Amino acid sequence: MCKTHVLRVPKANAPFEKTMIERRDLRSNDVMIDIQFCGICHSDIHFAHNEWGNGIFPMVPGHEITGVVSEVGSDVTKFTVGDRVGVGCFVDSCGECEYCLRGDEQYCTKGVVMVFNGMGYDGEITYGGYSQKIVVKDEFVVRVPDSLDLAAASPLLCAGITTYSPLKHWNAGPGKKVAVVGMGGLGHLAVQFAHVMGAEVTVLSQTMNKQEESLEMGADHYYATSDPETFSKLAKQFDIILNTVSANLDVDAYLSLLRVDGTLVNVGAPAKPDQYSVFSLIGGRRSIAGSNVGGIRETQEMLDFAGEQGVAAKIELIRADHVDEAYERVLRSDVRYRFVIDMSTL
Ligand code: NAP
Ligand code: ZN
């Protein structure tokens, strides 16, 4: 067993405390990682506040992990000590079902093992990346390209793949009009990916505050959703609307912005159910869809693509003792555009 410092919440909504936990002894196919950076995703906050009702406490959140390999098990050939690596939302899956076999481990029939707030197939509770060390099965570790800074790359492990995967699945590219709703952690990476994929990108944000930076990141157009005229101006325009908002929206209003055959893809995950009129779909053969992160192969593909295209998160690097404050700021949409914890300060 190896001891490591972590930040954990003892119970729902409690402030973070610094403590130590043990990581398992390395199995033959395990990799130990010295974590250098971990992003703060809004999902960490939903979990730590037990908004989805499935919290296991005490909890160590964190699923946007980058660091350096410090030890490898005897059968590991893919990684060596010193490699720059990342770990995202999950750390195991059955490996045998049709979804695992095609690289969609996140939809594993047996149930994927989450990096935190999960339970391994051996009954071990998982603790995530707000930590200095983690032990992960090699197949669930990805390589961070040398061209990417490890801090700015960490949000790619969740926010990046969560936006890249649906943009590819719904064929964002030349000739396609994509709207990104919510310019937060996921949204600002969605804008960059949709732009380098060749789509025409529109940001729909609550206010005009983030216009200049959105255009710099590759958006072609920017509108405030607080302005009612936005919805009349943009009626029936988009092929894809990627909704990254953590709260419930007026779904009918957003569906009215879709062309015939357009799709509203939800990646934002509010706790309460959405409501909409079926007539908003029928009137334009429209679809409502959802998407959950992305598989391991696709995560590696996304990182390599990000490395080539220069896509990375715009971050605010914070000390470990500022996480409670960072959570409050994320809840106020006051983040440009992702908080990342510097684990050397833990
Ligand atoms: P975030 O950084 O807080 O960004 C969300 C953005 O949504 C905010 O910056 C804000 O953008 C907008 N927003 C917030 N509250 C709003 C409201 N009441 N009405 C309208 N717009 C609002 O969060 P994130 O880390 O990007 O995560 C976003 C959501 O995706 C969360 O629910 C998270 O759990 C979920 N998620 C899902 C997956 C998946 O696999 N499906 C993966 C990761 C995260 P503006 O200021 O621009 O309006
Ligand atoms: Zn996340």
Short mmCIF file of N, CA and C and ligand atoms in Angstrom, two decimals, residues 40-43 46 52 63 158 162 181-187 204-207 210 244-249 266-270 291-293 330 333 335 337-338, ligand 1:
data_model
loop_
_atom_site.label_atom_id
_atom_site.label_comp_id
_atom_site.label_asym_id
_atom_site.label_seq_id
_atom_site.Cartn_x
_atom_site.Cartn_y
_atom_site.Cartn_z
N ILE A 40 -11.26 20.98 -12.26
CA ILE A 40 -12.52 20.93 -11.49
C ILE A 40 -13.66 21.00 -12.48
N CYS A 41 -14.32 19.86 -12.65
CA CYS A 41 -15.47 19.76 -13.56
C CYS A 41 -16.74 20.00 -12.77
N HIS A 42 -17.77 20.55 -13.44
CA HIS A 42 -19.03 20.78 -12.72
C HIS A 42 -19.62 19.47 -12.20
N SER A 43 -19.28 18.34 -12.84
CA SER A 43 -19.77 17.05 -12.33
C SER A 43 -19.22 16.77 -10.93
N HIS A 46 -21.64 18.50 -8.74
CA HIS A 46 -22.91 17.75 -8.62
C HIS A 46 -22.72 16.57 -7.66
N TRP A 52 -27.10 14.33 -7.58
CA TRP A 52 -27.62 13.22 -8.37
C TRP A 52 -28.06 12.06 -7.48
N HIS A 63 -11.59 14.00 -11.92
CA HIS A 63 -11.53 13.06 -13.03
C HIS A 63 -10.94 13.72 -14.28
N CYS A 158 -11.88 15.22 -19.35
CA CYS A 158 -13.34 15.08 -19.28
C CYS A 158 -14.00 16.09 -20.22
N THR A 162 -15.77 14.94 -23.67
CA THR A 162 -17.23 15.03 -23.61
C THR A 162 -17.81 15.89 -24.72
N VAL A 181 -24.18 25.88 -26.29
CA VAL A 181 -24.90 26.59 -25.23
C VAL A 181 -24.11 26.46 -23.93
N GLY A 182 -23.74 27.61 -23.34
CA GLY A 182 -22.97 27.62 -22.09
C GLY A 182 -21.48 27.69 -22.39
N MET A 183 -20.87 28.80 -22.02
CA MET A 183 -19.43 28.99 -22.28
C MET A 183 -18.68 28.78 -20.98
N GLY A 184 -18.71 27.54 -20.51
CA GLY A 184 -17.97 27.19 -19.29
C GLY A 184 -16.85 26.23 -19.66
N GLY A 185 -16.56 25.30 -18.75
CA GLY A 185 -15.47 24.35 -18.96
C GLY A 185 -15.68 23.53 -20.22
N LEU A 186 -16.84 22.90 -20.35
CA LEU A 186 -17.13 22.11 -21.54
C LEU A 186 -17.28 23.01 -22.76
N GLY A 187 -18.06 24.09 -22.59
CA GLY A 187 -18.40 24.95 -23.71
C GLY A 187 -17.18 25.52 -24.42
N LEU A 204 -23.97 30.50 -27.54
CA LEU A 204 -25.16 31.02 -26.88
C LEU A 204 -24.87 31.05 -25.38
N SER A 205 -24.61 32.26 -24.88
CA SER A 205 -24.22 32.43 -23.47
C SER A 205 -25.28 33.29 -22.79
N GLN A 206 -25.32 33.27 -21.47
CA GLN A 206 -26.36 34.03 -20.78
C GLN A 206 -26.20 35.53 -20.97
N THR A 207 -24.94 35.99 -21.03
CA THR A 207 -24.67 37.43 -21.14
C THR A 207 -23.71 37.66 -22.30
N LYS A 210 -18.67 37.16 -22.41
CA LYS A 210 -17.59 36.29 -22.88
C LYS A 210 -17.41 36.37 -24.41
N THR A 244 -24.30 22.42 -23.00
CA THR A 244 -23.36 22.08 -21.92
C THR A 244 -23.80 22.66 -20.57
N VAL A 245 -25.04 23.09 -20.49
CA VAL A 245 -25.48 23.82 -19.28
C VAL A 245 -25.84 22.86 -18.15
N SER A 246 -25.40 23.23 -16.94
CA SER A 246 -25.59 22.39 -15.75
C SER A 246 -26.98 22.55 -15.13
N ALA A 247 -27.80 23.45 -15.68
CA ALA A 247 -29.14 23.71 -15.13
C ALA A 247 -30.17 23.42 -16.23
N ASN A 248 -31.45 23.34 -15.82
CA ASN A 248 -32.51 23.10 -16.80
C ASN A 248 -32.72 24.33 -17.66
N LEU A 249 -32.98 24.10 -18.94
CA LEU A 249 -33.24 25.20 -19.88
C LEU A 249 -34.66 25.09 -20.42
N ASN A 266 -27.54 16.84 -25.54
CA ASN A 266 -27.32 17.26 -24.15
C ASN A 266 -26.09 16.56 -23.59
N VAL A 267 -25.14 17.36 -23.13
CA VAL A 267 -24.08 16.81 -22.30
C VAL A 267 -24.16 17.37 -20.89
N GLY A 268 -24.70 18.58 -20.74
CA GLY A 268 -24.99 19.12 -19.40
C GLY A 268 -25.96 18.19 -18.70
N ALA A 269 -25.83 18.08 -17.39
CA ALA A 269 -26.57 17.05 -16.67
C ALA A 269 -27.27 17.58 -15.42
N PRO A 270 -28.31 18.43 -15.61
CA PRO A 270 -29.03 18.93 -14.44
C PRO A 270 -29.75 17.79 -13.70
N SER A 291 -25.09 12.41 -24.57
CA SER A 291 -23.81 11.73 -24.81
C SER A 291 -23.00 11.74 -23.52
N ASN A 292 -22.33 10.63 -23.24
CA ASN A 292 -21.55 10.47 -22.01
C ASN A 292 -20.06 10.36 -22.35
N VAL A 293 -19.28 11.26 -21.89
CA VAL A 293 -17.83 11.36 -22.16
C VAL A 293 -17.43 10.73 -23.49
N VAL A 330 -17.59 28.53 -9.71
CA VAL A 330 -18.17 27.76 -10.83
C VAL A 330 -19.69 27.86 -10.76
N SER A 333 -21.06 30.75 -12.46
CA SER A 333 -20.56 30.87 -13.85
C SER A 333 -19.41 31.86 -13.92
N VAL A 335 -16.02 31.57 -14.06
CA VAL A 335 -14.76 30.88 -14.29
C VAL A 335 -14.35 31.06 -15.74
N TYR A 337 -11.53 29.39 -17.99
CA TYR A 337 -12.81 28.76 -18.24
C TYR A 337 -12.86 27.43 -17.49
N ARG A 338 -11.72 27.12 -16.84
CA ARG A 338 -11.64 25.91 -16.03
C ARG A 338 -10.67 26.13 -14.88
P1 NAP B 1 -19.47 25.00 -16.05
O1 NAP B 1 -18.02 25.27 -16.24
O2 NAP B 1 -20.16 25.45 -14.82
O3 NAP B 1 -20.22 25.54 -17.36
C1 NAP B 1 -21.60 25.55 -17.51
C2 NAP B 1 -21.98 26.85 -18.21
O4 NAP B 1 -23.39 26.83 -18.40
C3 NAP B 1 -21.71 28.09 -17.40
O5 NAP B 1 -20.41 28.58 -17.54
C4 NAP B 1 -22.74 29.06 -17.96
O6 NAP B 1 -22.23 29.58 -19.19
C5 NAP B 1 -23.91 28.16 -18.32
N1 NAP B 1 -24.94 28.17 -17.26
C6 NAP B 1 -24.79 27.88 -15.95
N2 NAP B 1 -25.96 28.00 -15.29
C7 NAP B 1 -26.87 28.37 -16.21
C8 NAP B 1 -28.28 28.63 -16.16
N3 NAP B 1 -28.96 28.56 -15.00
N4 NAP B 1 -28.90 28.98 -17.31
C9 NAP B 1 -28.21 29.05 -18.47
N5 NAP B 1 -26.89 28.81 -18.57
C10 NAP B 1 -26.24 28.47 -17.46
O7 NAP B 1 -19.74 23.42 -16.08
P2 NAP B 1 -19.00 22.27 -16.94
O8 NAP B 1 -17.92 21.68 -16.11
O9 NAP B 1 -18.74 22.76 -18.29
O10 NAP B 1 -20.16 21.15 -16.96
C11 NAP B 1 -21.41 21.45 -17.56
C12 NAP B 1 -22.40 20.34 -17.34
O11 NAP B 1 -21.96 19.19 -18.06
C13 NAP B 1 -22.55 19.87 -15.89
O12 NAP B 1 -23.91 19.58 -15.65
C14 NAP B 1 -21.72 18.61 -15.84
O13 NAP B 1 -22.11 17.71 -14.83
C15 NAP B 1 -22.00 18.05 -17.20
N6 NAP B 1 -21.02 17.08 -17.68
C16 NAP B 1 -21.49 16.04 -18.42
C17 NAP B 1 -20.61 15.12 -18.94
C18 NAP B 1 -21.12 14.01 -19.82
O14 NAP B 1 -20.40 13.05 -20.04
N7 NAP B 1 -22.31 14.12 -20.36
C19 NAP B 1 -19.24 15.25 -18.72
C20 NAP B 1 -18.80 16.34 -17.99
C21 NAP B 1 -19.69 17.27 -17.48
P3 NAP B 1 -22.54 31.08 -19.69
O15 NAP B 1 -22.01 31.99 -18.63
O16 NAP B 1 -21.79 31.16 -20.97
O17 NAP B 1 -24.00 31.19 -19.88
#
